[in-house]
Short mmCIF file of C-alpha atoms in Angstrom, two decimals:
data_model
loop_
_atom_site.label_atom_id
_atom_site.label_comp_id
_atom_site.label_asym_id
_atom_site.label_seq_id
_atom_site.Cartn_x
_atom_site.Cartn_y
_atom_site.Cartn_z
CA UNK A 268 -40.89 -16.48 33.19
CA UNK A 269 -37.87 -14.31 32.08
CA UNK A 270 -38.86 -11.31 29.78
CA UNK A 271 -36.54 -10.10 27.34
CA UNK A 272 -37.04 -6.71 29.19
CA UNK A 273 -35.39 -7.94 32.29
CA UNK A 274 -32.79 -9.86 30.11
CA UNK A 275 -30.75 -6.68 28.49
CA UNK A 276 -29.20 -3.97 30.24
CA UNK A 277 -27.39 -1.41 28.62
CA UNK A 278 -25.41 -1.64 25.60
CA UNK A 279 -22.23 -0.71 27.72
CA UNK A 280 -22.85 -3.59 30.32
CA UNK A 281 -24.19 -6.37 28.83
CA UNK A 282 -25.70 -9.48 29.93
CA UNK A 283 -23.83 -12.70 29.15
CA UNK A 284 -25.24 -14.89 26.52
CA UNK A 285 -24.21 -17.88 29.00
CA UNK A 286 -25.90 -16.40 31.81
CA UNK A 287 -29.02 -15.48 29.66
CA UNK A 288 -29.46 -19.11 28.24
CA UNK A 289 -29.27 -20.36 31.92
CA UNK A 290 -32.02 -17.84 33.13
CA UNK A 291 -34.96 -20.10 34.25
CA UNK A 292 -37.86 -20.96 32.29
CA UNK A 293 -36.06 -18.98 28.88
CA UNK A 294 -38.17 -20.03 25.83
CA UNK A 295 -37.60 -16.91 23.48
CA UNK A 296 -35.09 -14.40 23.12
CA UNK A 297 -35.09 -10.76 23.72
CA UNK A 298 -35.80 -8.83 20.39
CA UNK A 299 -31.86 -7.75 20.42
CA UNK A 300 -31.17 -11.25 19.43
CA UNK A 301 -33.58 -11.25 16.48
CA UNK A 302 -31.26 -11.51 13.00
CA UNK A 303 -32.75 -10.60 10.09
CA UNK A 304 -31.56 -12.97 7.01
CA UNK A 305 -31.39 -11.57 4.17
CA UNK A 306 -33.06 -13.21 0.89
CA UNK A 307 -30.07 -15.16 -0.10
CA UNK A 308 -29.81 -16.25 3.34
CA UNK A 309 -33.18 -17.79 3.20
CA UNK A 310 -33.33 -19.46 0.29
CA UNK A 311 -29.84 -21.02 0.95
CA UNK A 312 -30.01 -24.70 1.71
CA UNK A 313 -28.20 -25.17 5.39
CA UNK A 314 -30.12 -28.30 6.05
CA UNK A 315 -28.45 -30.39 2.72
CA UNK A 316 -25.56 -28.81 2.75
CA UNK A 317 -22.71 -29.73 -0.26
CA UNK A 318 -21.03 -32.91 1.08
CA UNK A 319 -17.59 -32.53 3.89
CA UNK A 320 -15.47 -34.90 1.35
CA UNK A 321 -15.32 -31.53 -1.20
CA UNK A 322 -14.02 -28.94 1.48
CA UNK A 323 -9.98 -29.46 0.56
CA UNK A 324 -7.79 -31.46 2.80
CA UNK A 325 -3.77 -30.87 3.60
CA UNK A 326 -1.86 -32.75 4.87
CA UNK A 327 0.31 -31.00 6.80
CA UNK A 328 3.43 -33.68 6.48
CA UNK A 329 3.67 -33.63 2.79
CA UNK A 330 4.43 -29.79 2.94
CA UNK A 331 7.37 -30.11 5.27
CA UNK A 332 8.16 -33.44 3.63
CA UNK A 333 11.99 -33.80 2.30
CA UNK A 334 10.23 -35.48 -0.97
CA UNK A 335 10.29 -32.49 -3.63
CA UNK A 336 7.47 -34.35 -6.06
CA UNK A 337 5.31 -34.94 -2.45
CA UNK A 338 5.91 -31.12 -1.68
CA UNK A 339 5.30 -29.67 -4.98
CA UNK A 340 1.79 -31.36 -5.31
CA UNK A 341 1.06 -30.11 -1.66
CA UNK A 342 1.96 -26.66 -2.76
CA UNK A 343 -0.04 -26.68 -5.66
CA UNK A 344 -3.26 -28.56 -3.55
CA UNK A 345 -2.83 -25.46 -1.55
CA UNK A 346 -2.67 -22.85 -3.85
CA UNK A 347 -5.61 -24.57 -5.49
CA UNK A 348 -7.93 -24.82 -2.11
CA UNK A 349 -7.00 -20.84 -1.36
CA UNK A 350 -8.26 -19.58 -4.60
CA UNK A 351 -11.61 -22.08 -5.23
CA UNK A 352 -12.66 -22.11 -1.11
CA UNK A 353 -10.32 -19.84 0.66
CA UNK A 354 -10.77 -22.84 3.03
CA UNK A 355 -9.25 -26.01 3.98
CA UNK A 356 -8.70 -28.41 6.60
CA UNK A 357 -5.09 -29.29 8.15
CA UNK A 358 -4.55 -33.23 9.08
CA UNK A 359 -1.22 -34.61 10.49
CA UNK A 360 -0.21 -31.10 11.48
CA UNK A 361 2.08 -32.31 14.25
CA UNK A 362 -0.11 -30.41 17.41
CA UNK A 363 -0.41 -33.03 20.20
CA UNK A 364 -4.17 -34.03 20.39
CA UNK A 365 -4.00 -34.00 24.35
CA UNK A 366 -2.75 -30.41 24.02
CA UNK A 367 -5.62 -29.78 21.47
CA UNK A 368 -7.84 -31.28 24.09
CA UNK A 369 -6.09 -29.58 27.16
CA UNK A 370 -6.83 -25.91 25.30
CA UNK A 371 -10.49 -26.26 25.06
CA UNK A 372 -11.06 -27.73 28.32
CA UNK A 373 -9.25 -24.53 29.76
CA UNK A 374 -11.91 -22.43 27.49
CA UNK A 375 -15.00 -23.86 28.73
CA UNK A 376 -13.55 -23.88 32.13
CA UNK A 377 -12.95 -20.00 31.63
CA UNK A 378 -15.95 -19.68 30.81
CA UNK A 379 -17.40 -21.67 33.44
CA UNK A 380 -15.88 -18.86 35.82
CA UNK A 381 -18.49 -16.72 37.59
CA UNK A 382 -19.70 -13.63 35.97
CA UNK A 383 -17.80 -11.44 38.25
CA UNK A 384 -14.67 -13.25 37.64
CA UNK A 385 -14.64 -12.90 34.12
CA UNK A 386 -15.66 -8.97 34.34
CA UNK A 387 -11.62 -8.72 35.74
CA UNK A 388 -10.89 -9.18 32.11
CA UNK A 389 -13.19 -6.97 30.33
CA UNK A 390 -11.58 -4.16 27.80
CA UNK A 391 -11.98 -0.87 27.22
CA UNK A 392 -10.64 -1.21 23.40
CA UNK A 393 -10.27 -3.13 20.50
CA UNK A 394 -6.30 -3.24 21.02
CA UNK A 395 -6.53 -4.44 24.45
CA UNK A 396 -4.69 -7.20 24.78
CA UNK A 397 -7.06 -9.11 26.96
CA UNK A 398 -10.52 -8.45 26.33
CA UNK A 399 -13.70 -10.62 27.80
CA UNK A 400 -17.27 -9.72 26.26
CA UNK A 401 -20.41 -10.82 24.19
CA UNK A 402 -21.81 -10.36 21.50
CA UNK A 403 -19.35 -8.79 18.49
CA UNK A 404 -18.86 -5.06 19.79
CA UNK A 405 -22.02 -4.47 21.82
CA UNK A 406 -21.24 -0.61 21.91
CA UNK A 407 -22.02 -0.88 17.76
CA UNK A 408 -23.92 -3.97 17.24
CA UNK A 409 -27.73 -3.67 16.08
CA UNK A 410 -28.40 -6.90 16.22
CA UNK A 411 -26.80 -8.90 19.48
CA UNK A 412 -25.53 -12.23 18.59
CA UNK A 413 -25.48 -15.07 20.96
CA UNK A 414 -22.09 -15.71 21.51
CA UNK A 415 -19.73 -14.67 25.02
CA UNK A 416 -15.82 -14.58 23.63
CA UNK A 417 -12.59 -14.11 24.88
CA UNK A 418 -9.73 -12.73 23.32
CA UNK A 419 -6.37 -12.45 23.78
CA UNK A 420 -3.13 -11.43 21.93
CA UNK A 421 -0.42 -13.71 22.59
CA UNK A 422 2.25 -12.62 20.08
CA UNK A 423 4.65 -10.73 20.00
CA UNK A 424 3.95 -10.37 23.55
CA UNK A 425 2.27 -13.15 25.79
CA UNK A 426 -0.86 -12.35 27.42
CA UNK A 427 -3.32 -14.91 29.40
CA UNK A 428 -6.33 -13.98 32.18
CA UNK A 429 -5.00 -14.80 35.39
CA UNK A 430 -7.92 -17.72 35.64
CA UNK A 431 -8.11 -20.11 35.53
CA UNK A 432 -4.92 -20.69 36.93
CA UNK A 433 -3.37 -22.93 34.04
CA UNK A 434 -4.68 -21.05 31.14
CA UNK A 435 -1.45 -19.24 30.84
CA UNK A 436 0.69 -22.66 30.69
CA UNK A 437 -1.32 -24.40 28.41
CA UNK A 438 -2.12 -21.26 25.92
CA UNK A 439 1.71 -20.77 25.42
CA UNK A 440 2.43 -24.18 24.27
CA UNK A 441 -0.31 -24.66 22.61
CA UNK A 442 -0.28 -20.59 20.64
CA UNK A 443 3.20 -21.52 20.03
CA UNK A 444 2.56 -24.51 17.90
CA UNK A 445 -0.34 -23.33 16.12
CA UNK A 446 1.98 -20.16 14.95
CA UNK A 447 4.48 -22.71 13.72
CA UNK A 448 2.07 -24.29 11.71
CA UNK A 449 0.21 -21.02 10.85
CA UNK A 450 3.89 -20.14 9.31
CA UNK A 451 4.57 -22.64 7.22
CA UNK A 452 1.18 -22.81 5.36
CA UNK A 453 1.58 -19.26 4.54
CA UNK A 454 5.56 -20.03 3.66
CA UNK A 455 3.60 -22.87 0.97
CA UNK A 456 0.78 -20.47 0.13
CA UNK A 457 3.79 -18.11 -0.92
CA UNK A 458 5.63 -20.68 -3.27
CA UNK A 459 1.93 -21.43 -4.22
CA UNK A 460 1.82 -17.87 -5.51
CA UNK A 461 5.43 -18.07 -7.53
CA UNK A 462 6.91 -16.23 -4.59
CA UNK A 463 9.82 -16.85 -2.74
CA UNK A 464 8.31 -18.93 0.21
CA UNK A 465 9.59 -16.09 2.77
CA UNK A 466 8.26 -13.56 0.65
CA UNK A 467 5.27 -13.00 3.89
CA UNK A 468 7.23 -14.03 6.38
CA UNK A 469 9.85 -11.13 5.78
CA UNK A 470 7.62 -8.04 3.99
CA UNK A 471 5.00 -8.64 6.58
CA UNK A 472 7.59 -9.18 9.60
CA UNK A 473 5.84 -12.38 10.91
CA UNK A 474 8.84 -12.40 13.49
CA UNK A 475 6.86 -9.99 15.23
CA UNK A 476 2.97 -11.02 13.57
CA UNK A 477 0.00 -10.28 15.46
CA UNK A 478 -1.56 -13.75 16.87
CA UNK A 479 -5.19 -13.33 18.61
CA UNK A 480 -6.83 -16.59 20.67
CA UNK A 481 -10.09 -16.35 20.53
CA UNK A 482 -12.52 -18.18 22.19
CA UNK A 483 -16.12 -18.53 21.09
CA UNK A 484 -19.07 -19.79 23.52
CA UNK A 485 -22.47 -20.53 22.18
CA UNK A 486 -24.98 -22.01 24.34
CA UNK A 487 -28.33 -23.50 23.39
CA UNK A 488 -30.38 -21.18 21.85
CA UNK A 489 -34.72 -21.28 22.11
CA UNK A 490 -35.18 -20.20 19.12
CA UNK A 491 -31.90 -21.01 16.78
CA UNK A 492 -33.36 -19.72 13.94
CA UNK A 493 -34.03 -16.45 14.72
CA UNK A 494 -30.33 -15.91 15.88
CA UNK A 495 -26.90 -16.08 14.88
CA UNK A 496 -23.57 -16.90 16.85
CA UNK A 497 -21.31 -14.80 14.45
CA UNK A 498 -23.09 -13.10 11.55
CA UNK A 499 -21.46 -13.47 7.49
CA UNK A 500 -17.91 -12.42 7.74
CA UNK A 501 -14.56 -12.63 6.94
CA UNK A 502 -11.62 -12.01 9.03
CA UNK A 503 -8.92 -9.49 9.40
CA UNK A 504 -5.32 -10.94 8.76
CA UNK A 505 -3.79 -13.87 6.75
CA UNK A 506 -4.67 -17.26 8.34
CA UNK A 507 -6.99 -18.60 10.96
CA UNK A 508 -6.49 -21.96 12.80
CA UNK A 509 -9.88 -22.86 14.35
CA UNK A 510 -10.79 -25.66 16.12
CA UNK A 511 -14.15 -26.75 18.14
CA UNK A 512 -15.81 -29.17 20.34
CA UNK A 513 -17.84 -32.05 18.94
CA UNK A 514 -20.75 -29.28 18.47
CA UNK A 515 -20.85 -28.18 15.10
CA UNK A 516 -21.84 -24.53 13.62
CA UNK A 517 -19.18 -22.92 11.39
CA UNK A 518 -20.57 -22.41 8.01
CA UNK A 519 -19.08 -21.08 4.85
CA UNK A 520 -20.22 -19.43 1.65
CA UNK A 521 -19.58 -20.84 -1.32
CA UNK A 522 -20.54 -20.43 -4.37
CA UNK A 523 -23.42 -18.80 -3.29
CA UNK A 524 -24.26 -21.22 -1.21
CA UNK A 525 -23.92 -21.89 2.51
CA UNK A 526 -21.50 -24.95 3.42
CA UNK A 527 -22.13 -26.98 6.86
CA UNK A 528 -18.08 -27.46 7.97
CA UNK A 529 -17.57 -30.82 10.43
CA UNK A 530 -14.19 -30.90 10.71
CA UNK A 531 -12.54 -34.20 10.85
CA UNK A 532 -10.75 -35.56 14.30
CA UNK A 533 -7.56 -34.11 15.30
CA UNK A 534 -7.66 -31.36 12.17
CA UNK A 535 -7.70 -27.70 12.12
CA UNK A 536 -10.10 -25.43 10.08
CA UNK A 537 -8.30 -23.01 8.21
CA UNK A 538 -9.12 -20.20 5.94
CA UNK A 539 -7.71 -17.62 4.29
CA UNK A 540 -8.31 -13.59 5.76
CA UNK A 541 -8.59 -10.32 4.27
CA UNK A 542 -4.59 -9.43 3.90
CA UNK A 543 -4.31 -12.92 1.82
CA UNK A 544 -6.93 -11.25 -0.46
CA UNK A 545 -5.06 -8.34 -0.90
CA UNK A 546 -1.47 -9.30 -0.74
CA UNK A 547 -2.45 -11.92 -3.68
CA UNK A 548 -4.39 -8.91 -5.02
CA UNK A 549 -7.90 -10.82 -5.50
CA UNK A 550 -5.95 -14.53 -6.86
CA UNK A 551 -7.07 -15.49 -3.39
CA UNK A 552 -10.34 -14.79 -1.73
CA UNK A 553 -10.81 -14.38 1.57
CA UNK A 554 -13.96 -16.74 2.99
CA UNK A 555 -16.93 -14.92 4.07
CA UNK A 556 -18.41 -17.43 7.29
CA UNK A 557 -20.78 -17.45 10.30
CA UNK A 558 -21.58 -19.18 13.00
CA UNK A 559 -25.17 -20.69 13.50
CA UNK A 560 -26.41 -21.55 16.55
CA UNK A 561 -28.75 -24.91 18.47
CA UNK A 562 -31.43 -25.01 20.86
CA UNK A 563 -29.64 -28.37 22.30
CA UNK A 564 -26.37 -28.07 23.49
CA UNK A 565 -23.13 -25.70 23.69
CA UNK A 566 -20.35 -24.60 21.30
CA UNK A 567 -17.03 -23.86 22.31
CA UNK A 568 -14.50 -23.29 19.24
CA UNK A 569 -11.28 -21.85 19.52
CA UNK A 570 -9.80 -19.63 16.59
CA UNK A 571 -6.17 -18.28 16.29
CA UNK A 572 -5.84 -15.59 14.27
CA UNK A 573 -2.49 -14.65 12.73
CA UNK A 574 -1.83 -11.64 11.23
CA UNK A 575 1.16 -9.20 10.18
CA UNK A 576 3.53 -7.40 12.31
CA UNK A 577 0.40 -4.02 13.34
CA UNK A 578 3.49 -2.18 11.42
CA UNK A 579 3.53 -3.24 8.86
CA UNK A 580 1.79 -1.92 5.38
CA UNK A 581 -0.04 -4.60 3.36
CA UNK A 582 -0.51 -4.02 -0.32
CA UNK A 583 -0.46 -6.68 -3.55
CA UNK A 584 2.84 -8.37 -3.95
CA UNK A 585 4.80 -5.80 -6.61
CA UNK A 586 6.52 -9.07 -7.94
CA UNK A 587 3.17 -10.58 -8.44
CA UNK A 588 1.59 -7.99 -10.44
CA UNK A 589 4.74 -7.41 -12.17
CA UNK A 590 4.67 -11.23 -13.54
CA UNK A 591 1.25 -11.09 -14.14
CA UNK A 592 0.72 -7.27 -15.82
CA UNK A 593 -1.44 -6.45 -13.54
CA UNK A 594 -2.84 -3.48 -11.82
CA UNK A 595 -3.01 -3.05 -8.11
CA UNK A 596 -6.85 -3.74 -6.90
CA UNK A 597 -5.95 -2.37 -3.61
CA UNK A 598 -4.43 0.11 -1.52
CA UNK A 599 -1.82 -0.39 0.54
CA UNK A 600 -3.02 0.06 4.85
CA UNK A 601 -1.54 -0.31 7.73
CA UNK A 602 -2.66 -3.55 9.43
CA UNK A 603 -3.11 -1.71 12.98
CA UNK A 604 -4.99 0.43 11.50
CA UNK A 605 -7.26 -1.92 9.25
CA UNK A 606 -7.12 -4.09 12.66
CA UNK A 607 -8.91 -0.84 14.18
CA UNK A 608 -11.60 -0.28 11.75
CA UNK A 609 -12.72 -4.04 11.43
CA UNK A 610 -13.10 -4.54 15.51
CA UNK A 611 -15.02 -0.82 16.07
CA UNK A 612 -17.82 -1.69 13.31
CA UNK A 613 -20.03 -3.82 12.51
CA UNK A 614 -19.27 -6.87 10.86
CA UNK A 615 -21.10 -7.01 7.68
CA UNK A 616 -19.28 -9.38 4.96
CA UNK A 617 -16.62 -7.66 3.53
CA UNK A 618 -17.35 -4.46 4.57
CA UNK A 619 -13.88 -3.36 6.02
CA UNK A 620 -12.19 -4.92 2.98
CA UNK A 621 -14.50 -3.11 0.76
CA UNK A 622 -12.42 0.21 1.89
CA UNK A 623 -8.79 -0.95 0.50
CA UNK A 624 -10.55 -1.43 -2.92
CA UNK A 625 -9.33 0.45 -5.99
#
């Protein structure tokens, strides 16, 4: 039987979670694996978890709709869903469900790759713009989480891993209509604010945004509830656009509670990221999450992660605070630079936010 000795190497070189949870005869995990919940964490109710029908839906056509009254209700739904969840879901968003489908059948088949072949695309650093690894930052993390990923920036510049051989075809379309979509949420989240709506396109320079595919793999777990895909979190940047196989996993915090997310066919999980928090200065929160993972079968979600141009500086909207009287409740960072200190730590909540905070 496999020993949880023989099943971690060093830090630097890590063993994949995939090719751990195949090793024969696996029924624990190595003490790396072990995550310690905290109190809250424990007494939190993930097994009756507050039902789907009051995560916030919408609808995608209604914001791009010619009808001013249809638009205006959208907008305010939105503005409405960023500062009570900092989550939504997207329906009618326009994306092509074959192309939907097409992306996360390219995923798993990436990660279907042999071990060798997907050690081509590990990175050095947290800027590399192709990066293959497990765990969160291996170098850093004290607890391991069981989870292999895949990242990849794919805007301003394109990027794709060489394999599978259509990855780079299908990522393109498919990043490039997500980032259409990602824009024009954020161009209603800016109305939603009593903004211009190209207030973030233009002072964060979205012509030339940061956008990050990542892919997620979580295999079956023996013991799910001593470890955790992706510990409590929330994400760098102002939108992500996640979607996942019919495996569920992604849950949120709210109101002090933990939510169970199942997203709805053909929609995209969305919530709102750190710079949203502090461009708004605190209207809008971004959603601390996690991933949990099951002793029966495999996860695969997708998230694209859209940020500012890594130029630019993000600080509370001077317009916003000028309307409102209000004093700035963070300091203005550069988002390479914030980018930086998120992806070399531990993730730990709000951690990295924490730091902007007057």
């Amino acid at each position: 039987m496999a020993t949880a000795a023989s099943l971690v190497s060093s830090p630097y070189k890590m063993t994949s979670v995939k090719d751990l949870a195949e090793s024969p005869g696996l029924s624990s995990i190595p003490s790396a694996y072990t995550f310690r919940k905290n109190q809250n964490d424990q007494q939190s109710s993930i097994s009756d978890p507050e039902p789907d029908d009051s995560i916030p839906i919408i609808d995608f056509s209604l914001l791009i709709s010619s009808c001013p009254e249809q638009r205006y209700k959208i907008i305010h739904d939105l503005g409405k869903a960023c500062q009570e969840w900092g989550f939504f879901m997207v329906i009618n968003h326009g994306v092509p469900e074959s192309l939907i489908k097409s992306m996360m059948d390219t995923c798993k088949r990436f990660f279907d790759l042999t071990e060798e072949e997907k050690r081509e695309f590990e990175g050095k650093a947290v800027l590399d713009p192709i990066r293959y690894g497990t765990s969160f930052n291996a170098s850093v993390d004290k607890v391991l989480f069981w989870r292999d990923f895949l990242k990849v920036f794919v805007h301003p510049q394109f990027h794709s891993p060489a394999k599978p051989s259509e990855f780079r075809e299908i990522a393109m379309e498919y990043c490039r209509r997500t980032r259409e979509v990602a824009r024009e949420l954020l161009r209603g989240i800016s109305e939603s604010l009593g903004l211009d709506a190209s207030y973030i396109d233009k002072t964060l320079n979205l012509d030339s945004g940061l956008q990050i595919l990542v892919a997620n793999f979580y295999p079956p777990c023996p013991q799910p509830n001593l470890a955790m895909g992706m510990p409590p979190h929330s994400d760098h940047g102002l939108l992500t656009l996640l979607i996942q196989n019919e495996n569920g996993g992604l849950q949120l915090q709210h109101n002090g509670k933990w939510v169970n997310v199942n997203a709805s066919s053909n929609s995209f999980m969305v919530n709102t990221a750190d710079h949203i928090e502090i461009l708004s200065n605190g209207k809008y929160k971004s959603i601390v999450h996690r991933a949990v993972v099951n002793n029966i079968r495999t996860r695969i979600s997708l998230a694209m992660a859209h940020g500012p141009s890594l130029d630019a500086i993000v600080s509370p909207a001077q317009e916003l605070m000028d309307r409102e009287n209000q004093v700035p409740g963070y300091v203005g960072i550069k988002y390479k630079k914030y980018l930086e200190l998120q992806q070399s730590n531990q993730l730990d909540n709000k951690s990295c936010l924490d730091r902007a905070r007057i």
